[in-house]
Amino acid sequence: MDHNDDFVSCCYTAFSDFRLWDAFHRLWAVGTILGQFRLVQAHARFRASRDEGDLDHLDNNPPYLGYLCADMEGYYQLFNDAKAEIEAVSAGRKPAEEAAARIHALINEREFARPMFGFGYCITGAKPQLNNSKYSLLPALKLLHWTQTSAPAEVKKYFDYNPMFALLKAYVTTRIGLALK
């Protein structure tokens, strides 16, 4: 529960400055994406085997229960580093703009996080002209390639069964279906 309180507290502080919120929201997105990889992998294994044992590990007390990515130490450390930046803003020890820049740098320093944002970076990031996060087929393929070739071990573990091909097939099928309507 402490993590949830920390998360909400960080959100409320981050709401005070767009740049800080943009940075914290990206941290949130990293955790969400990684957490989804973990869940999708378990679901894909279960769908293939129909063995509920493929789902059991999700409840076996992951080390960072409550965090968006409950079994990755790197995300745990990233979140807590970013939380320290936001707490410094809340306590008046650091300007929001400086903390936001540091959170962006923290994300960019993490090999497991950086490739997830090649699809657009909001106005406080490296490409201010891209004020969106459009995620389409080409970036999805690049992300898939990264997971199969050069992702760090802490991310690759989610792809030892490779649920992304099933997701990619569903995505492409849906897009083609919509285009043909």
CSV table of N, CA and C in Angstrom, one decimal:
chain,number,residue,atom,x,y,z
A,1,MET,N,0.8,-1.2,0.0
A,1,MET,CA,0.0,0.0,0.0
A,1,MET,C,0.9,1.3,0.0
A,2,ASP,N,2.0,1.2,0.6
A,2,ASP,CA,2.9,2.4,0.7
A,2,ASP,C,3.2,2.9,-0.7
A,3,HIS,N,3.5,2.0,-1.7
A,3,HIS,CA,3.8,2.4,-3.0
A,3,HIS,C,2.6,3.1,-3.7
A,4,ASN,N,1.4,2.6,-3.5
A,4,ASN,CA,0.2,3.3,-4.0
A,4,ASN,C,0.1,4.7,-3.5
A,5,ASP,N,0.3,4.9,-2.2
A,5,ASP,CA,0.3,6.2,-1.6
A,5,ASP,C,1.4,7.1,-2.2
A,6,ASP,N,2.6,6.5,-2.4
A,6,ASP,CA,3.7,7.3,-3.0
A,6,ASP,C,3.3,7.7,-4.4
A,7,PHE,N,2.8,6.8,-5.1
A,7,PHE,CA,2.4,7.0,-6.5
A,7,PHE,C,1.4,8.2,-6.6
A,8,VAL,N,0.3,8.1,-5.8
A,8,VAL,CA,-0.7,9.1,-5.9
A,8,VAL,C,-0.1,10.5,-5.4
A,9,SER,N,0.7,10.5,-4.4
A,9,SER,CA,1.3,11.7,-3.9
A,9,SER,C,2.2,12.3,-5.0
A,10,CYS,N,3.0,11.5,-5.7
A,10,CYS,CA,3.8,12.0,-6.8
A,10,CYS,C,2.9,12.6,-7.9
A,11,CYS,N,1.8,12.0,-8.2
A,11,CYS,CA,0.9,12.5,-9.2
A,11,CYS,C,0.4,13.9,-8.8
A,12,TYR,N,-0.1,14.0,-7.5
A,12,TYR,CA,-0.6,15.3,-7.1
A,12,TYR,C,0.5,16.4,-7.2
A,13,THR,N,1.7,16.1,-6.8
A,13,THR,CA,2.8,17.1,-6.9
A,13,THR,C,3.1,17.4,-8.4
A,14,ALA,N,3.1,16.4,-9.2
A,14,ALA,CA,3.4,16.5,-10.6
A,14,ALA,C,2.4,17.4,-11.3
A,15,PHE,N,1.1,17.3,-10.9
A,15,PHE,CA,0.1,18.1,-11.5
A,15,PHE,C,0.4,19.6,-11.5
A,16,SER,N,1.2,20.0,-10.6
A,16,SER,CA,1.5,21.4,-10.4
A,16,SER,C,2.3,22.1,-11.5
A,17,ASP,N,2.9,21.2,-12.3
A,17,ASP,CA,3.7,21.8,-13.4
A,17,ASP,C,3.6,20.8,-14.6
A,18,PHE,N,3.3,21.3,-15.8
A,18,PHE,CA,3.1,20.5,-16.9
A,18,PHE,C,4.4,19.7,-17.2
A,19,ARG,N,5.5,20.3,-17.2
A,19,ARG,CA,6.8,19.6,-17.5
A,19,ARG,C,7.0,18.4,-16.5
A,20,LEU,N,6.7,18.7,-15.2
A,20,LEU,CA,6.9,17.6,-14.2
A,20,LEU,C,5.9,16.5,-14.5
A,21,TRP,N,4.7,16.9,-14.8
A,21,TRP,CA,3.6,15.9,-15.1
A,21,TRP,C,4.0,15.1,-16.3
A,22,ASP,N,4.5,15.7,-17.3
A,22,ASP,CA,4.9,15.0,-18.6
A,22,ASP,C,6.0,14.0,-18.2
A,23,ALA,N,7.0,14.4,-17.5
A,23,ALA,CA,8.0,13.4,-17.1
A,23,ALA,C,7.5,12.3,-16.2
A,24,PHE,N,6.7,12.6,-15.2
A,24,PHE,CA,6.2,11.5,-14.4
A,24,PHE,C,5.2,10.6,-15.2
A,25,HIS,N,4.4,11.2,-16.0
A,25,HIS,CA,3.5,10.4,-16.9
A,25,HIS,C,4.3,9.4,-17.7
A,26,ARG,N,5.5,9.8,-18.2
A,26,ARG,CA,6.3,8.8,-19.0
A,26,ARG,C,6.8,7.7,-18.1
A,27,LEU,N,7.2,8.0,-16.9
A,27,LEU,CA,7.6,7.0,-15.9
A,27,LEU,C,6.5,6.0,-15.7
A,28,TRP,N,5.3,6.5,-15.6
A,28,TRP,CA,4.1,5.7,-15.4
A,28,TRP,C,3.9,4.8,-16.6
A,29,ALA,N,4.1,5.4,-17.8
A,29,ALA,CA,3.9,4.6,-19.1
A,29,ALA,C,4.9,3.5,-19.1
A,30,VAL,N,6.2,3.8,-18.8
A,30,VAL,CA,7.2,2.7,-18.8
A,30,VAL,C,6.8,1.5,-17.9
A,31,GLY,N,6.3,1.8,-16.7
A,31,GLY,CA,5.9,0.8,-15.8
A,31,GLY,C,4.6,0.0,-16.3
A,32,THR,N,3.7,0.8,-16.9
A,32,THR,CA,2.5,0.2,-17.5
A,32,THR,C,2.9,-0.8,-18.7
A,33,ILE,N,3.8,-0.3,-19.6
A,33,ILE,CA,4.2,-1.1,-20.7
A,33,ILE,C,4.9,-2.4,-20.2
A,34,LEU,N,5.8,-2.2,-19.3
A,34,LEU,CA,6.5,-3.4,-18.8
A,34,LEU,C,5.6,-4.4,-18.1
A,35,GLY,N,4.8,-3.8,-17.3
A,35,GLY,CA,3.8,-4.6,-16.5
A,35,GLY,C,2.9,-5.4,-17.5
A,36,GLN,N,2.5,-4.8,-18.6
A,36,GLN,CA,1.6,-5.4,-19.5
A,36,GLN,C,2.4,-6.6,-20.2
A,37,PHE,N,3.7,-6.3,-20.6
A,37,PHE,CA,4.4,-7.4,-21.2
A,37,PHE,C,4.4,-8.7,-20.3
A,38,ARG,N,4.6,-8.5,-19.0
A,38,ARG,CA,4.5,-9.6,-18.0
A,38,ARG,C,3.2,-10.3,-18.1
A,39,LEU,N,2.1,-9.6,-18.1
A,39,LEU,CA,0.8,-10.1,-18.1
A,39,LEU,C,0.4,-10.8,-19.4
A,40,VAL,N,0.8,-10.2,-20.5
A,40,VAL,CA,0.5,-10.7,-21.8
A,40,VAL,C,1.3,-12.0,-22.0
A,41,GLN,N,2.5,-12.1,-21.5
A,41,GLN,CA,3.3,-13.3,-21.6
A,41,GLN,C,2.6,-14.5,-20.9
A,42,ALA,N,2.1,-14.2,-19.7
A,42,ALA,CA,1.4,-15.2,-18.9
A,42,ALA,C,0.1,-15.7,-19.6
A,43,HIS,N,-0.6,-14.7,-20.1
A,43,HIS,CA,-1.8,-15.0,-20.8
A,43,HIS,C,-1.6,-15.8,-22.1
A,44,ALA,N,-0.6,-15.4,-22.8
A,44,ALA,CA,-0.3,-16.2,-24.1
A,44,ALA,C,0.1,-17.6,-23.8
A,45,ARG,N,0.9,-17.8,-22.7
A,45,ARG,CA,1.3,-19.2,-22.3
A,45,ARG,C,0.0,-20.0,-22.0
A,46,PHE,N,-0.8,-19.3,-21.2
A,46,PHE,CA,-2.1,-20.0,-20.8
A,46,PHE,C,-2.9,-20.4,-22.0
A,47,ARG,N,-3.1,-19.4,-22.9
A,47,ARG,CA,-4.0,-19.7,-24.1
A,47,ARG,C,-3.4,-20.9,-24.9
A,48,ALA,N,-2.1,-21.0,-24.9
A,48,ALA,CA,-1.5,-22.1,-25.7
A,48,ALA,C,-1.6,-23.4,-25.0
A,49,SER,N,-1.5,-23.4,-23.7
A,49,SER,CA,-1.4,-24.6,-22.9
A,49,SER,C,-2.7,-25.0,-22.2
A,50,ARG,N,-3.5,-24.0,-21.9
A,50,ARG,CA,-4.7,-24.1,-21.0
A,50,ARG,C,-4.4,-24.7,-19.6
A,51,ASP,N,-3.1,-24.5,-19.3
A,51,ASP,CA,-2.6,-24.9,-18.0
A,51,ASP,C,-2.6,-23.7,-17.0
A,52,GLU,N,-3.4,-23.7,-16.0
A,52,GLU,CA,-3.5,-22.6,-15.1
A,52,GLU,C,-2.2,-22.3,-14.3
A,53,GLY,N,-1.3,-23.3,-14.4
A,53,GLY,CA,0.0,-23.1,-13.8
A,53,GLY,C,0.8,-22.0,-14.5
A,54,ASP,N,0.4,-21.7,-15.7
A,54,ASP,CA,1.1,-20.6,-16.4
A,54,ASP,C,0.7,-19.3,-15.9
A,55,LEU,N,-0.3,-19.2,-15.1
A,55,LEU,CA,-0.8,-18.0,-14.5
A,55,LEU,C,-0.4,-17.8,-13.0
A,56,ASP,N,-0.1,-19.0,-12.4
A,56,ASP,CA,0.2,-19.0,-11.0
A,56,ASP,C,1.3,-18.1,-10.5
A,57,HIS,N,2.4,-17.9,-11.3
A,57,HIS,CA,3.5,-17.1,-10.9
A,57,HIS,C,3.1,-15.7,-10.7
A,58,LEU,N,2.0,-15.2,-11.3
A,58,LEU,CA,1.6,-13.8,-11.2
A,58,LEU,C,1.3,-13.5,-9.8
A,59,ASP,N,0.8,-14.5,-9.0
A,59,ASP,CA,0.4,-14.3,-7.6
A,59,ASP,C,1.4,-14.7,-6.6
A,60,ASN,N,2.6,-15.1,-7.0
A,60,ASN,CA,3.5,-15.7,-6.1
A,60,ASN,C,4.4,-14.6,-5.5
A,61,ASN,N,3.8,-13.6,-4.9
A,61,ASN,CA,4.5,-12.5,-4.2
A,61,ASN,C,5.7,-12.0,-5.0
A,62,PRO,N,5.4,-11.3,-6.1
A,62,PRO,CA,6.6,-10.7,-6.8
A,62,PRO,C,7.2,-9.7,-5.9
A,63,PRO,N,8.5,-9.5,-6.0
A,63,PRO,CA,9.3,-8.6,-5.1
A,63,PRO,C,8.8,-7.2,-4.9
A,64,TYR,N,8.1,-6.7,-5.9
A,64,TYR,CA,7.7,-5.3,-5.9
A,64,TYR,C,6.2,-5.2,-6.1
A,65,LEU,N,5.5,-6.0,-5.4
A,65,LEU,CA,4.1,-6.1,-5.4
A,65,LEU,C,3.5,-4.7,-5.2
A,66,GLY,N,2.6,-4.3,-6.1
A,66,GLY,CA,2.0,-3.0,-6.1
A,66,GLY,C,2.6,-2.0,-7.1
A,67,TYR,N,3.8,-2.3,-7.5
A,67,TYR,CA,4.4,-1.5,-8.5
A,67,TYR,C,3.9,-1.9,-9.9
A,68,LEU,N,3.9,-1.0,-10.9
A,68,LEU,CA,3.3,-1.3,-12.2
A,68,LEU,C,4.0,-2.5,-12.8
A,69,CYS,N,5.3,-2.6,-12.6
A,69,CYS,CA,6.1,-3.8,-13.1
A,69,CYS,C,6.6,-4.5,-11.8
A,70,ALA,N,5.8,-5.4,-11.3
A,70,ALA,CA,6.0,-6.0,-10.0
A,70,ALA,C,7.2,-6.9,-9.8
A,71,ASP,N,7.9,-7.2,-10.9
A,71,ASP,CA,9.0,-8.2,-10.7
A,71,ASP,C,10.3,-7.6,-11.3
A,72,MET,N,10.4,-6.4,-11.6
A,72,MET,CA,11.6,-5.8,-12.2
A,72,MET,C,12.3,-4.8,-11.3
A,73,GLU,N,13.5,-5.2,-10.8
A,73,GLU,CA,14.2,-4.3,-9.9
A,73,GLU,C,14.6,-3.0,-10.6
A,74,GLY,N,14.9,-3.0,-11.9
A,74,GLY,CA,15.2,-1.8,-12.5
A,74,GLY,C,14.1,-0.8,-12.5
A,75,TYR,N,12.9,-1.2,-12.7
A,75,TYR,CA,11.7,-0.3,-12.7
A,75,TYR,C,11.5,0.2,-11.2
A,76,TYR,N,11.7,-0.7,-10.3
A,76,TYR,CA,11.6,-0.3,-8.9
A,76,TYR,C,12.5,0.9,-8.5
A,77,GLN,N,13.8,0.7,-9.0
A,77,GLN,CA,14.8,1.7,-8.7
A,77,GLN,C,14.5,3.0,-9.5
A,78,LEU,N,14.1,2.9,-10.7
A,78,LEU,CA,13.7,4.1,-11.5
A,78,LEU,C,12.6,4.8,-10.9
A,79,PHE,N,11.5,4.1,-10.4
A,79,PHE,CA,10.4,4.8,-9.8
A,79,PHE,C,10.9,5.6,-8.5
A,80,ASN,N,11.7,4.9,-7.7
A,80,ASN,CA,12.1,5.5,-6.5
A,80,ASN,C,13.1,6.7,-6.7
A,81,ASP,N,13.9,6.6,-7.8
A,81,ASP,CA,14.7,7.8,-8.1
A,81,ASP,C,13.9,8.9,-8.6
A,82,ALA,N,12.9,8.7,-9.4
A,82,ALA,CA,12.0,9.7,-9.8
A,82,ALA,C,11.1,10.3,-8.6
A,83,LYS,N,10.7,9.4,-7.8
A,83,LYS,CA,10.0,9.8,-6.6
A,83,LYS,C,10.8,10.8,-5.7
A,84,ALA,N,12.1,10.6,-5.6
A,84,ALA,CA,13.0,11.5,-4.9
A,84,ALA,C,13.0,12.9,-5.5
A,85,GLU,N,13.0,12.9,-6.8
A,85,GLU,CA,13.0,14.2,-7.5
A,85,GLU,C,11.7,14.9,-7.2
A,86,ILE,N,10.6,14.2,-7.3
A,86,ILE,CA,9.3,14.9,-7.1
A,86,ILE,C,9.1,15.3,-5.6
A,87,GLU,N,9.6,14.5,-4.7
A,87,GLU,CA,9.6,14.9,-3.3
A,87,GLU,C,10.4,16.1,-3.0
A,88,ALA,N,11.5,16.3,-3.8
A,88,ALA,CA,12.4,17.5,-3.7
A,88,ALA,C,11.6,18.7,-4.1
A,89,VAL,N,10.8,18.6,-5.1
A,89,VAL,CA,9.9,19.7,-5.6
A,89,VAL,C,8.9,20.0,-4.5
A,90,SER,N,8.2,18.9,-4.0
A,90,SER,CA,7.2,19.1,-3.0
A,90,SER,C,7.7,19.8,-1.8
A,91,ALA,N,9.0,19.5,-1.4
A,91,ALA,CA,9.6,20.1,-0.2
A,91,ALA,C,10.2,21.5,-0.5
A,92,GLY,N,10.2,21.9,-1.8
A,92,GLY,CA,10.7,23.2,-2.1
A,92,GLY,C,12.2,23.2,-2.3
A,93,ARG,N,12.9,22.1,-2.4
A,93,ARG,CA,14.3,22.0,-2.5
A,93,ARG,C,14.8,22.0,-4.0
A,94,LYS,N,13.8,21.9,-4.9
A,94,LYS,CA,14.2,21.8,-6.3
A,94,LYS,C,13.1,22.4,-7.2
A,95,PRO,N,13.4,23.1,-8.2
A,95,PRO,CA,12.4,23.6,-9.1
A,95,PRO,C,11.8,22.5,-9.9
A,96,ALA,N,10.5,22.6,-10.3
A,96,ALA,CA,9.9,21.5,-11.0
A,96,ALA,C,10.5,21.3,-12.4
A,97,GLU,N,11.0,22.3,-13.0
A,97,GLU,CA,11.6,22.2,-14.3
A,97,GLU,C,12.9,21.3,-14.2
A,98,GLU,N,13.7,21.5,-13.2
A,98,GLU,CA,14.9,20.8,-13.0
A,98,GLU,C,14.6,19.3,-12.7
A,99,ALA,N,13.6,19.1,-11.8
A,99,ALA,CA,13.2,17.7,-11.5
A,99,ALA,C,12.7,17.0,-12.7
A,100,ALA,N,11.9,17.7,-13.6
A,100,ALA,CA,11.4,17.1,-14.8
A,100,ALA,C,12.5,16.7,-15.7
A,101,ALA,N,13.5,17.6,-15.9
A,101,ALA,CA,14.6,17.2,-16.7
A,101,ALA,C,15.4,16.0,-16.2
A,102,ARG,N,15.5,15.9,-14.9
A,102,ARG,CA,16.2,14.8,-14.3
A,102,ARG,C,15.4,13.5,-14.5
A,103,ILE,N,14.1,13.6,-14.4
A,103,ILE,CA,13.3,12.3,-14.6
A,103,ILE,C,13.4,11.9,-16.0
A,104,HIS,N,13.3,12.8,-17.0
A,104,HIS,CA,13.6,12.4,-18.4
A,104,HIS,C,14.9,11.8,-18.5
A,105,ALA,N,15.9,12.3,-17.9
A,105,ALA,CA,17.3,11.7,-18.0
A,105,ALA,C,17.3,10.4,-17.3
A,106,LEU,N,16.7,10.2,-16.2
A,106,LEU,CA,16.6,8.9,-15.5
A,106,LEU,C,16.0,7.8,-16.4
A,107,ILE,N,14.9,8.2,-17.1
A,107,ILE,CA,14.3,7.3,-18.1
A,107,ILE,C,15.2,6.9,-19.2
A,108,ASN,N,15.9,8.0,-19.7
A,108,ASN,CA,16.8,7.8,-20.9
A,108,ASN,C,18.0,7.0,-20.5
A,109,GLU,N,18.4,7.1,-19.3
A,109,GLU,CA,19.6,6.3,-18.8
A,109,GLU,C,19.3,4.8,-18.7
A,110,ARG,N,18.1,4.4,-18.6
A,110,ARG,CA,17.7,3.0,-18.4
A,110,ARG,C,17.6,2.3,-19.7
A,111,GLU,N,18.4,1.4,-19.9
A,111,GLU,CA,18.4,0.6,-21.2
A,111,GLU,C,17.0,0.0,-21.5
A,112,PHE,N,16.3,-0.4,-20.4
A,112,PHE,CA,15.0,-1.1,-20.5
A,112,PHE,C,13.9,-0.1,-20.8
A,113,ALA,N,14.1,1.2,-20.6
A,113,ALA,CA,13.0,2.1,-20.7
A,113,ALA,C,13.1,2.9,-22.0
A,114,ARG,N,14.3,3.3,-22.4
A,114,ARG,CA,14.5,4.2,-23.5
A,114,ARG,C,13.8,3.8,-24.8
A,115,PRO,N,13.9,2.6,-25.3
A,115,PRO,CA,13.3,2.2,-26.6
A,115,PRO,C,11.8,2.3,-26.6
A,116,MET,N,11.1,2.4,-25.5
A,116,MET,CA,9.7,2.5,-25.5
A,116,MET,C,9.1,3.8,-25.9
A,117,PHE,N,10.0,4.8,-26.1
A,117,PHE,CA,9.5,6.1,-26.4
A,117,PHE,C,10.0,6.6,-27.8
A,118,GLY,N,10.4,5.7,-28.7
A,118,GLY,CA,10.8,6.1,-30.0
A,118,GLY,C,9.7,6.5,-30.9
A,119,PHE,N,8.5,6.5,-30.4
A,119,PHE,CA,7.3,6.8,-31.2
A,119,PHE,C,6.8,8.2,-31.0
A,120,GLY,N,7.5,9.0,-30.3
A,120,GLY,CA,7.0,10.4,-30.1
A,120,GLY,C,7.5,10.9,-28.7
A,121,TYR,N,7.9,12.1,-28.6
A,121,TYR,CA,8.3,12.6,-27.4
A,121,TYR,C,7.7,14.0,-27.2
A,122,CYS,N,7.0,14.2,-26.1
A,122,CYS,CA,6.2,15.4,-25.9
A,122,CYS,C,7.0,16.6,-25.9
A,123,ILE,N,6.4,17.8,-25.7
A,123,ILE,CA,7.1,19.0,-25.9
A,123,ILE,C,8.2,19.3,-24.9
A,124,THR,N,8.4,18.6,-23.9
A,124,THR,CA,9.5,18.8,-23.0
A,124,THR,C,10.6,17.8,-23.3
A,125,GLY,N,10.5,17.0,-24.3
A,125,GLY,CA,11.5,16.0,-24.6
A,125,GLY,C,12.4,16.4,-25.7
A,126,ALA,N,13.1,15.5,-26.3
A,126,ALA,CA,14.1,15.8,-27.3
A,126,ALA,C,13.5,16.3,-28.6
A,127,LYS,N,12.3,16.0,-28.9
A,127,LYS,CA,11.7,16.4,-30.2
A,127,LYS,C,10.4,17.2,-29.9
A,128,PRO,N,10.6,18.5,-29.5
A,128,PRO,CA,9.4,19.3,-29.1
A,128,PRO,C,8.3,19.5,-30.2
A,129,GLN,N,8.7,19.2,-31.4
A,129,GLN,CA,7.7,19.4,-32.5
A,129,GLN,C,6.7,18.2,-32.4
A,130,LEU,N,7.0,17.1,-31.7
A,130,LEU,CA,6.2,15.9,-31.6
A,130,LEU,C,5.4,16.0,-30.3
A,131,ASN,N,4.2,16.6,-30.3
A,131,ASN,CA,3.4,16.7,-29.1
A,131,ASN,C,2.4,15.6,-29.0
A,132,ASN,N,2.8,14.4,-29.3
A,132,ASN,CA,1.9,13.3,-29.2
A,132,ASN,C,2.7,12.0,-29.0
A,133,SER,N,2.0,10.9,-28.8
A,133,SER,CA,2.7,9.6,-28.7
A,133,SER,C,1.9,8.7,-29.6
A,134,LYS,N,2.0,8.9,-30.9
A,134,LYS,CA,1.3,8.0,-31.9
A,134,LYS,C,2.1,6.7,-32.0
A,135,TYR,N,1.4,5.7,-31.7
A,135,TYR,CA,2.1,4.3,-31.7
A,135,TYR,C,1.4,3.5,-32.9
A,136,SER,N,2.2,3.4,-33.9
A,136,SER,CA,1.7,2.7,-35.1
A,136,SER,C,2.5,1.4,-35.4
A,137,LEU,N,2.2,0.8,-36.6
A,137,LEU,CA,2.8,-0.4,-36.9
A,137,LEU,C,4.4,-0.4,-37.0
A,138,LEU,N,4.9,0.6,-37.6
A,138,LEU,CA,6.4,0.6,-37.7
A,138,LEU,C,7.1,0.7,-36.4
A,139,PRO,N,6.7,1.6,-35.5
A,139,PRO,CA,7.3,1.6,-34.2
A,139,PRO,C,7.1,0.3,-33.4
A,140,ALA,N,5.9,-0.3,-33.6
A,140,ALA,CA,5.6,-1.6,-32.9
A,140,ALA,C,6.6,-2.6,-33.4
A,141,LEU,N,6.9,-2.6,-34.7
A,141,LEU,CA,7.8,-3.6,-35.3
A,141,LEU,C,9.2,-3.3,-34.7
A,142,LYS,N,9.6,-2.1,-34.6
A,142,LYS,CA,10.9,-1.7,-34.1
A,142,LYS,C,11.0,-2.2,-32.6
A,143,LEU,N,10.0,-2.0,-31.9
A,143,LEU,CA,10.0,-2.4,-30.5
A,143,LEU,C,10.1,-4.0,-30.4
A,144,LEU,N,9.3,-4.6,-31.2
A,144,LEU,CA,9.4,-6.1,-31.3
A,144,LEU,C,10.8,-6.6,-31.6
A,145,HIS,N,11.4,-5.9,-32.6
A,145,HIS,CA,12.7,-6.3,-33.0
A,145,HIS,C,13.7,-6.1,-31.9
A,146,TRP,N,13.6,-5.0,-31.2
A,146,TRP,CA,14.4,-4.8,-30.0
A,146,TRP,C,14.3,-5.8,-28.9
A,147,THR,N,13.0,-6.2,-28.7
A,147,THR,CA,12.8,-7.3,-27.6
A,147,THR,C,13.4,-8.6,-28.0
A,148,GLN,N,13.6,-8.8,-29.3
A,148,GLN,CA,14.1,-10.1,-29.8
A,148,GLN,C,15.6,-10.1,-29.9
A,149,THR,N,16.2,-8.9,-30.1
A,149,THR,CA,17.6,-8.8,-30.4
A,149,THR,C,18.5,-8.2,-29.3
A,150,SER,N,18.2,-7.0,-28.8
A,150,SER,CA,19.1,-6.3,-28.0
A,150,SER,C,18.5,-5.8,-26.7
A,151,ALA,N,17.3,-6.2,-26.3
A,151,ALA,CA,16.7,-5.8,-25.1
A,151,ALA,C,17.6,-6.4,-23.9
A,152,PRO,N,17.6,-5.7,-22.8
A,152,PRO,CA,18.3,-6.3,-21.6
A,152,PRO,C,17.6,-7.5,-21.1
A,153,ALA,N,18.3,-8.3,-20.4
A,153,ALA,CA,17.7,-9.6,-19.9
A,153,ALA,C,16.5,-9.3,-19.0
A,154,GLU,N,16.4,-8.2,-18.3
A,154,GLU,CA,15.2,-8.0,-17.5
A,154,GLU,C,14.0,-7.7,-18.3
A,155,VAL,N,14.1,-7.4,-19.6
A,155,VAL,CA,13.0,-7.2,-20.5
A,155,VAL,C,12.8,-8.5,-21.3
A,156,LYS,N,13.9,-9.1,-21.8
A,156,LYS,CA,13.8,-10.3,-22.6
A,156,LYS,C,13.1,-11.4,-21.9
A,157,LYS,N,13.1,-11.5,-20.6
A,157,LYS,CA,12.5,-12.5,-19.9
A,157,LYS,C,11.0,-12.6,-20.2
A,158,TYR,N,10.4,-11.4,-20.5
A,158,TYR,CA,9.0,-11.4,-20.9
A,158,TYR,C,8.7,-11.9,-22.3
A,159,PHE,N,9.7,-12.2,-23.0
A,159,PHE,CA,9.6,-12.6,-24.4
A,159,PHE,C,10.2,-13.9,-24.7
A,160,ASP,N,10.4,-14.7,-23.7
A,160,ASP,CA,11.0,-16.1,-23.9
A,160,ASP,C,9.9,-17.0,-24.6
A,161,TYR,N,8.7,-16.6,-24.5
A,161,TYR,CA,7.6,-17.3,-25.1
A,161,TYR,C,7.1,-16.5,-26.4
A,162,ASN,N,7.4,-15.3,-26.4
A,162,ASN,CA,7.1,-14.4,-27.5
A,162,ASN,C,5.6,-14.2,-27.7
A,163,PRO,N,4.9,-13.6,-26.8
A,163,PRO,CA,3.5,-13.2,-27.0
A,163,PRO,C,3.3,-12.1,-28.0
A,164,MET,N,4.4,-11.3,-28.3
A,164,MET,CA,4.2,-10.2,-29.2
A,164,MET,C,3.8,-10.5,-30.6
A,165,PHE,N,4.2,-11.7,-31.1
A,165,PHE,CA,3.8,-12.1,-32.4
A,165,PHE,C,2.2,-12.2,-32.5
A,166,ALA,N,1.6,-12.8,-31.4
A,166,ALA,CA,0.2,-12.9,-31.4
A,166,ALA,C,-0.4,-11.5,-31.3
A,167,LEU,N,0.1,-10.6,-30.5
A,167,LEU,CA,-0.4,-9.2,-30.4
A,167,LEU,C,-0.2,-8.5,-31.8
A,168,LEU,N,0.9,-8.7,-32.4
A,168,LEU,CA,1.2,-8.0,-33.6
A,168,LEU,C,0.2,-8.5,-34.7
A,169,LYS,N,0.0,-9.8,-34.8
A,169,LYS,CA,-0.9,-10.4,-35.7
A,169,LYS,C,-2.3,-9.8,-35.5
A,170,ALA,N,-2.8,-9.7,-34.3
A,170,ALA,CA,-4.1,-9.1,-34.0
A,170,ALA,C,-4.2,-7.7,-34.4
A,171,TYR,N,-3.1,-6.9,-34.1
A,171,TYR,CA,-3.0,-5.5,-34.5
A,171,TYR,C,-3.1,-5.3,-36.0
A,172,VAL,N,-2.3,-6.1,-36.7
A,172,VAL,CA,-2.3,-6.0,-38.2
A,172,VAL,C,-3.6,-6.4,-38.8
A,173,THR,N,-4.2,-7.5,-38.3
A,173,THR,CA,-5.5,-7.9,-38.7
A,173,THR,C,-6.6,-6.9,-38.5
A,174,THR,N,-6.6,-6.3,-37.4
A,174,THR,CA,-7.5,-5.2,-37.1
A,174,THR,C,-7.4,-4.0,-38.0
A,175,ARG,N,-6.1,-3.6,-38.2
A,175,ARG,CA,-5.8,-2.4,-39.0
A,175,ARG,C,-6.2,-2.7,-40.5
A,176,ILE,N,-5.9,-3.9,-41.0
A,176,ILE,CA,-6.3,-4.2,-42.3
A,176,ILE,C,-7.8,-4.3,-42.4
A,177,GLY,N,-8.5,-4.9,-41.5
A,177,GLY,CA,-9.9,-4.9,-41.5
A,177,GLY,C,-10.6,-3.5,-41.5
A,178,LEU,N,-10.0,-2.6,-40.7
A,178,LEU,CA,-10.5,-1.2,-40.7
A,178,LEU,C,-10.2,-0.5,-42.0
A,179,ALA,N,-9.1,-0.8,-42.6
A,179,ALA,CA,-8.7,-0.1,-43.9
A,179,ALA,C,-9.6,-0.6,-45.0
A,180,LEU,N,-10.1,-1.9,-44.9
A,180,LEU,CA,-10.9,-2.4,-46.0
A,180,LEU,C,-12.4,-2.0,-45.9
A,181,LYS,N,-12.8,-1.4,-44.8
A,181,LYS,CA,-14.2,-1.0,-44.6
A,181,LYS,C,-14.5,0.1,-45.5
